[in-house]
PDB file of C-alpha atoms in Angstrom:
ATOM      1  CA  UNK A   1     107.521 172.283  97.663  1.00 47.00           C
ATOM      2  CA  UNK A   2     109.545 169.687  96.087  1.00 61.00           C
ATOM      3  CA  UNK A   3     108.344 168.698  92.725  1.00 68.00           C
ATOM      4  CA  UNK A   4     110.176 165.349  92.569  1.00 77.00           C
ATOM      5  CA  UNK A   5     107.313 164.011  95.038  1.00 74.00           C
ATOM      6  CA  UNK A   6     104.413 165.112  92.622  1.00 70.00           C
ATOM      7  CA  UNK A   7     106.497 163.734  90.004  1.00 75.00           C
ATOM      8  CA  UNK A   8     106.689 160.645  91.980  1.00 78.00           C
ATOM      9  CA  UNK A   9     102.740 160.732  92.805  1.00 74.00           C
ATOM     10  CA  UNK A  10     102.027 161.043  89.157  1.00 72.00           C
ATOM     11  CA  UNK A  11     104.447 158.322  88.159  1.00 77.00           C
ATOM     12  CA  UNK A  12     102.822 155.838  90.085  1.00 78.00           C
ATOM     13  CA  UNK A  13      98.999 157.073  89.216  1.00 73.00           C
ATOM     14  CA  UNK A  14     100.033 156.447  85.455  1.00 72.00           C
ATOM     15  CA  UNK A  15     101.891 153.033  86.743  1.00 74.00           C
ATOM     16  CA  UNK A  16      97.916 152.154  88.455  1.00 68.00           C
ATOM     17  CA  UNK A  17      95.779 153.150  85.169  1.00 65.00           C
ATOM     18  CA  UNK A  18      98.069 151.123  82.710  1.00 67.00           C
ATOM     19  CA  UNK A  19      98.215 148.113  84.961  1.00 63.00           C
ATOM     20  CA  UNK A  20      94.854 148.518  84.551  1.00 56.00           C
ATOM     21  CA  UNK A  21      94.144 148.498  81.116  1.00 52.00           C
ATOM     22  CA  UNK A  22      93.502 151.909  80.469  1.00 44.00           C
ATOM     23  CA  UNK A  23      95.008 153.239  77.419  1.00 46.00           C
ATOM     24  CA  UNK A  24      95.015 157.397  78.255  1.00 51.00           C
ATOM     25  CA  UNK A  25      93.087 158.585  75.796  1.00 67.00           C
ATOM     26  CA  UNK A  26      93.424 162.055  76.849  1.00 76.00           C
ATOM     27  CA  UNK A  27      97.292 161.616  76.064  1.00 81.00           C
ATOM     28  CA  UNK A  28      96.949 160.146  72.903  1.00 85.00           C
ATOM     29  CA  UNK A  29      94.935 163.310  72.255  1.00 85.00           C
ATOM     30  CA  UNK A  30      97.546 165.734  73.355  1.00 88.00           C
ATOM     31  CA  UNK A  31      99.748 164.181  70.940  1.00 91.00           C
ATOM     32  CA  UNK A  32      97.363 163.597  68.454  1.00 90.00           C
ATOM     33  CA  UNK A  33      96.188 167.282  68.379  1.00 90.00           C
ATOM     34  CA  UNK A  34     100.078 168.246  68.180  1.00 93.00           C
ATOM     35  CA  UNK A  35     100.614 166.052  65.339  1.00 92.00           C
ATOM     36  CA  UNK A  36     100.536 167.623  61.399  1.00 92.00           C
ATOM     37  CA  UNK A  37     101.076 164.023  59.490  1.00 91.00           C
ATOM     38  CA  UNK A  38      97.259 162.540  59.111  1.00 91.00           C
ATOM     39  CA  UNK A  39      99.546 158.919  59.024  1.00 92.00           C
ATOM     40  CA  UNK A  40     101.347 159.752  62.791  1.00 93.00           C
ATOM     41  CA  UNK A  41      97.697 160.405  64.201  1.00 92.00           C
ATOM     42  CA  UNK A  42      96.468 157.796  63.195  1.00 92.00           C
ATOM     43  CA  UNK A  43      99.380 155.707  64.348  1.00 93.00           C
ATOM     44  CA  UNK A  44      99.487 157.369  68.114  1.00 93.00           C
ATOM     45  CA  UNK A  45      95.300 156.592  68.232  1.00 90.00           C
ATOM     46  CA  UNK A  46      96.561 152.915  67.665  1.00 92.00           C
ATOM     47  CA  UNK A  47      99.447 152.900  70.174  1.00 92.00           C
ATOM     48  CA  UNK A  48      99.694 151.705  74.184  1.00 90.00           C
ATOM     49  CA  UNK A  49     101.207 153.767  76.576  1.00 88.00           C
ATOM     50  CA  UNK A  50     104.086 151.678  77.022  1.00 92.00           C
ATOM     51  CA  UNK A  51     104.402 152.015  73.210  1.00 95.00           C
ATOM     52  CA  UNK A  52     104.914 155.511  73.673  1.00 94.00           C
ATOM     53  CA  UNK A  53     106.980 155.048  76.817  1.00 94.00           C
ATOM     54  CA  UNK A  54     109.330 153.072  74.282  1.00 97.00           C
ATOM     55  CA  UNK A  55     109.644 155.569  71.918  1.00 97.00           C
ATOM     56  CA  UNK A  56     110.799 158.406  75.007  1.00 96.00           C
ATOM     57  CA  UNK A  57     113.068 155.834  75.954  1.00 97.00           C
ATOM     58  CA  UNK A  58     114.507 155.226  72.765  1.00 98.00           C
ATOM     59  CA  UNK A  59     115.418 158.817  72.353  1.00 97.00           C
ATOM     60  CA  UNK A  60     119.102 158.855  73.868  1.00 95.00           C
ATOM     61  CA  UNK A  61     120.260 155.785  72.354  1.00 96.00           C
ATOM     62  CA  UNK A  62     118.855 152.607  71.006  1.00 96.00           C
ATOM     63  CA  UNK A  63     117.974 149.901  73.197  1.00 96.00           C
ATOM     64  CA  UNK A  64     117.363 145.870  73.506  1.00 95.00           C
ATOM     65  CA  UNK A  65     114.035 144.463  74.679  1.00 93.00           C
ATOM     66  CA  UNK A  66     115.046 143.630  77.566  1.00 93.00           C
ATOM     67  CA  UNK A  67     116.872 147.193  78.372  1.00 96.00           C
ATOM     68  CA  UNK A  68     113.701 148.080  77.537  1.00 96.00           C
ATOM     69  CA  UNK A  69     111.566 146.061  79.993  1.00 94.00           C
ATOM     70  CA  UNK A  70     113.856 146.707  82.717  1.00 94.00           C
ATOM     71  CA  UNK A  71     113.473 150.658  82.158  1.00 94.00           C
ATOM     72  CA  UNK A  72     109.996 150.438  81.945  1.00 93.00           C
ATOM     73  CA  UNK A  73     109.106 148.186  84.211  1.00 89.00           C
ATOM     74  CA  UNK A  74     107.200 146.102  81.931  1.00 91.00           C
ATOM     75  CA  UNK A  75     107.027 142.631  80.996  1.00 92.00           C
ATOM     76  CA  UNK A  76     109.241 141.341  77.889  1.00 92.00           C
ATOM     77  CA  UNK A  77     106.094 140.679  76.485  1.00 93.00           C
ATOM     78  CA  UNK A  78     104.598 143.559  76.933  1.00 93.00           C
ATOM     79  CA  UNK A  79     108.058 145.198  75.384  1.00 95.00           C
ATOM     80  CA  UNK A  80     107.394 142.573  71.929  1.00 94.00           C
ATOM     81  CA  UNK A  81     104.159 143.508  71.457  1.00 95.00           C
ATOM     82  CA  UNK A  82     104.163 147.470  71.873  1.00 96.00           C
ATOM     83  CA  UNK A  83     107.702 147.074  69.800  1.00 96.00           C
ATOM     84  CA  UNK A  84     105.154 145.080  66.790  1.00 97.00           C
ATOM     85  CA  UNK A  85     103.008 148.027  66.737  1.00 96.00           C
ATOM     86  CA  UNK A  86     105.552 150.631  66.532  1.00 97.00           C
ATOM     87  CA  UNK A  87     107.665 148.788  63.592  1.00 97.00           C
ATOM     88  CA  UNK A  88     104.026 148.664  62.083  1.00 97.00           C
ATOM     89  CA  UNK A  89     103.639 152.509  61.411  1.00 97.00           C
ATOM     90  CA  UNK A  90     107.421 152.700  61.341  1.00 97.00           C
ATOM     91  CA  UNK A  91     108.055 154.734  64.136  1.00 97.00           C
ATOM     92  CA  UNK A  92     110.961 151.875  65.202  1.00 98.00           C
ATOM     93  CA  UNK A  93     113.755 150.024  63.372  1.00 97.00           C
ATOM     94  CA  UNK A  94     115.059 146.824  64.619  1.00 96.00           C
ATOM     95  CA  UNK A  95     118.243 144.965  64.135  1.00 94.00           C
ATOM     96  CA  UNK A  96     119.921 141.715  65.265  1.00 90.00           C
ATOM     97  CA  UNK A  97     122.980 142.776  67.346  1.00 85.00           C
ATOM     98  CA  UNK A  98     126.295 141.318  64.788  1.00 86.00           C
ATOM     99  CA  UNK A  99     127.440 139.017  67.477  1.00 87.00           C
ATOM    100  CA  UNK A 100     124.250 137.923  69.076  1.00 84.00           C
ATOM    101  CA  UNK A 101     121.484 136.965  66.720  1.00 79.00           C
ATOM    102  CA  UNK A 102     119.192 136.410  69.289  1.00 83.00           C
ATOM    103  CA  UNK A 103     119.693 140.244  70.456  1.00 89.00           C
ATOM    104  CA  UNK A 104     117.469 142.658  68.544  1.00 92.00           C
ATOM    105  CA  UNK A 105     118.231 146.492  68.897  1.00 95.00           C
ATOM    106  CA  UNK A 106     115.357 148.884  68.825  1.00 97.00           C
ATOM    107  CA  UNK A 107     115.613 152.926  67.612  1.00 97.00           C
ATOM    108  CA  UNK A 108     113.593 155.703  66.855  1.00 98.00           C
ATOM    109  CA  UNK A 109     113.320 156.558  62.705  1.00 97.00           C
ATOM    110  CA  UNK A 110     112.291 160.391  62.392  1.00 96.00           C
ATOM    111  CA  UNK A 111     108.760 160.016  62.951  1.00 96.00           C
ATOM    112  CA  UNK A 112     109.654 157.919  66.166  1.00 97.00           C
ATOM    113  CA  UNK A 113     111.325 161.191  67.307  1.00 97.00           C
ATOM    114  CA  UNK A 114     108.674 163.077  66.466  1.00 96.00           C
ATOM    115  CA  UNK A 115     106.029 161.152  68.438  1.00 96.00           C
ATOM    116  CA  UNK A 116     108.619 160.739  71.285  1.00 96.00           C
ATOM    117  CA  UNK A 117     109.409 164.625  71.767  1.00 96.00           C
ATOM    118  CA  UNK A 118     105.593 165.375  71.425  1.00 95.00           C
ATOM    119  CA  UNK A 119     104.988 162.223  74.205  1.00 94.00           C
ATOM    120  CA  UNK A 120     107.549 164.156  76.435  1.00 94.00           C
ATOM    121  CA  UNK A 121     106.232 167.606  75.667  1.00 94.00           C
ATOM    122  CA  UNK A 122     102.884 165.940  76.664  1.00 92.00           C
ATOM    123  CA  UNK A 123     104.679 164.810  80.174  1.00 89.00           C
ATOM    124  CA  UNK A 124     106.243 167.981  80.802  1.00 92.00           C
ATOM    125  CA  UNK A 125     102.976 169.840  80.437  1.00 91.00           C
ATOM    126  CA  UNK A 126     101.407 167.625  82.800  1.00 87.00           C
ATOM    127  CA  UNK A 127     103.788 167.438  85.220  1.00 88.00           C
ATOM    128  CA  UNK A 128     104.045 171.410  85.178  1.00 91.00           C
ATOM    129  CA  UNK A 129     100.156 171.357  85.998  1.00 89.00           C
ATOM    130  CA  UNK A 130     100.366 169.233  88.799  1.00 86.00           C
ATOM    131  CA  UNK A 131     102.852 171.548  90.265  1.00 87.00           C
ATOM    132  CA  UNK A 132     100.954 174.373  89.818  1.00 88.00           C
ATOM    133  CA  UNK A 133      97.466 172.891  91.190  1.00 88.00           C
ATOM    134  CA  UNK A 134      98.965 170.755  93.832  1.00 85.00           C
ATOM    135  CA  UNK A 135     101.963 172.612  95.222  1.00 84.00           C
ATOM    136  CA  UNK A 136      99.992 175.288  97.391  1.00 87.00           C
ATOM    137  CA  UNK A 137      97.455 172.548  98.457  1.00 90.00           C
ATOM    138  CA  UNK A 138      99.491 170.033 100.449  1.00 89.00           C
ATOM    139  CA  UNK A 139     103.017 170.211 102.648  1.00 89.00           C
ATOM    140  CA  UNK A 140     106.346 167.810 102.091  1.00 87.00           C
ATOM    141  CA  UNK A 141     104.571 165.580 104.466  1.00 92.00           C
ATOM    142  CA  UNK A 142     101.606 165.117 103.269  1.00 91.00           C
ATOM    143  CA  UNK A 143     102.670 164.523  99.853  1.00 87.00           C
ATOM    144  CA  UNK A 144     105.020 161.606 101.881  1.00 90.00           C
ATOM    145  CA  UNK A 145     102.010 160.092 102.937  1.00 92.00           C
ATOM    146  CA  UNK A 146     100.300 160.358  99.444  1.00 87.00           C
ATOM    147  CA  UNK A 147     103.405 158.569  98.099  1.00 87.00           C
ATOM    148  CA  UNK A 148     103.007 156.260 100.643  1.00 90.00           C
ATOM    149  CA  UNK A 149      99.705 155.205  99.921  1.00 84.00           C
ATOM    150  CA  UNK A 150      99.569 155.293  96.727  1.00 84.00           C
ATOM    151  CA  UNK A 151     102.815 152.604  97.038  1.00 85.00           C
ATOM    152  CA  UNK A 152     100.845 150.843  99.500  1.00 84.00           C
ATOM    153  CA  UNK A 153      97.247 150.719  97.096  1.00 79.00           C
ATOM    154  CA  UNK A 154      99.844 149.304  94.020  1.00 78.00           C
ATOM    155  CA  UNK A 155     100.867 147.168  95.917  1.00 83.00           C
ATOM    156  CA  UNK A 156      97.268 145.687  97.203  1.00 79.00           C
ATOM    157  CA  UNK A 157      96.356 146.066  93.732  1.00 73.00           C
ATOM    158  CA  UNK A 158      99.110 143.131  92.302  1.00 76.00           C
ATOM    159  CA  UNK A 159      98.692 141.174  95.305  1.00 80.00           C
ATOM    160  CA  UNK A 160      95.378 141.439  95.152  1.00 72.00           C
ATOM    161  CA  UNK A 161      93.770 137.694  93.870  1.00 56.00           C
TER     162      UNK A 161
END
């Protein structure tokens, strides 16, 4: 069984409960639960998902806003406000790019990295699970038609008015 279509299945199940508001508690747990520092658990009970998306994504190399957004799929918004929280409890920096003031470039300080390994340990865990409980239940195919309907439901769901 190929495990890129759970992966894909999951990926847009997590996509469906942000877009609608939920916050996954049950990953801020995980993390939580991982976490020694009193300060960083408090912090991750305070951050979005896409705040901790941010942080995984900052992890290779530090990013814009709108690198950011792109990536993520998320409004620029979205991107400001989850960026806020993060510089809050220091988990970001943020500096004006020398020959564009306008540009600001985001990157992980050490707890950042902390949270984001923990966020992608978290991911890992999961998507090893899935594998394990879905992979013997349901053929290529039908996980092609899962894909396919869970595309088709997202897409209901933002055209939906």
């Amino acid at each position: 069984m190929e495990s890129t279509n759970l992966l894909q299945v999951y990926k847009i199940i997590e996509k469906i409960r942000s877009e609608n508001g939920r916050h996954g508690s049950r990953e801020q747990e995980w993390i939580e639960e991982r976490l020694i520092d009193d300060n960083l658990q408090k912090a991750v009970a305070k951050l979005s998902i896409v705040a901790l998306h941010i942080l995984s994504a900052l992890e290779t190399k530090s990013k814009t806003g709108v690198e950011l957004a792109t990536e993520l799929q998320v409004t620029r918004g979205g991107i400001t406000r989850a960026a806020k929280k993060l510089l809050q409890f220091e988990l970001i920096t943020a500096k004006k790019a020398p020959n564009d003031k306008k540009k600001i470039y985001y990157a992980l300080t050490s707890n950042g990295k902390v949270v984001a390994k923990l966020h992608d340990e978290m991911h890992q865990e999961i998507i090893t699970e899935i594998e394990e409980k879905f992979s013997d239940k349901y053929s290529e195919n039908e996980l092609k038609t899962i894909i396919r309907f869970l595309h088709d439901l997202r897409e209901f769901e933002d055209n939906f008015s």
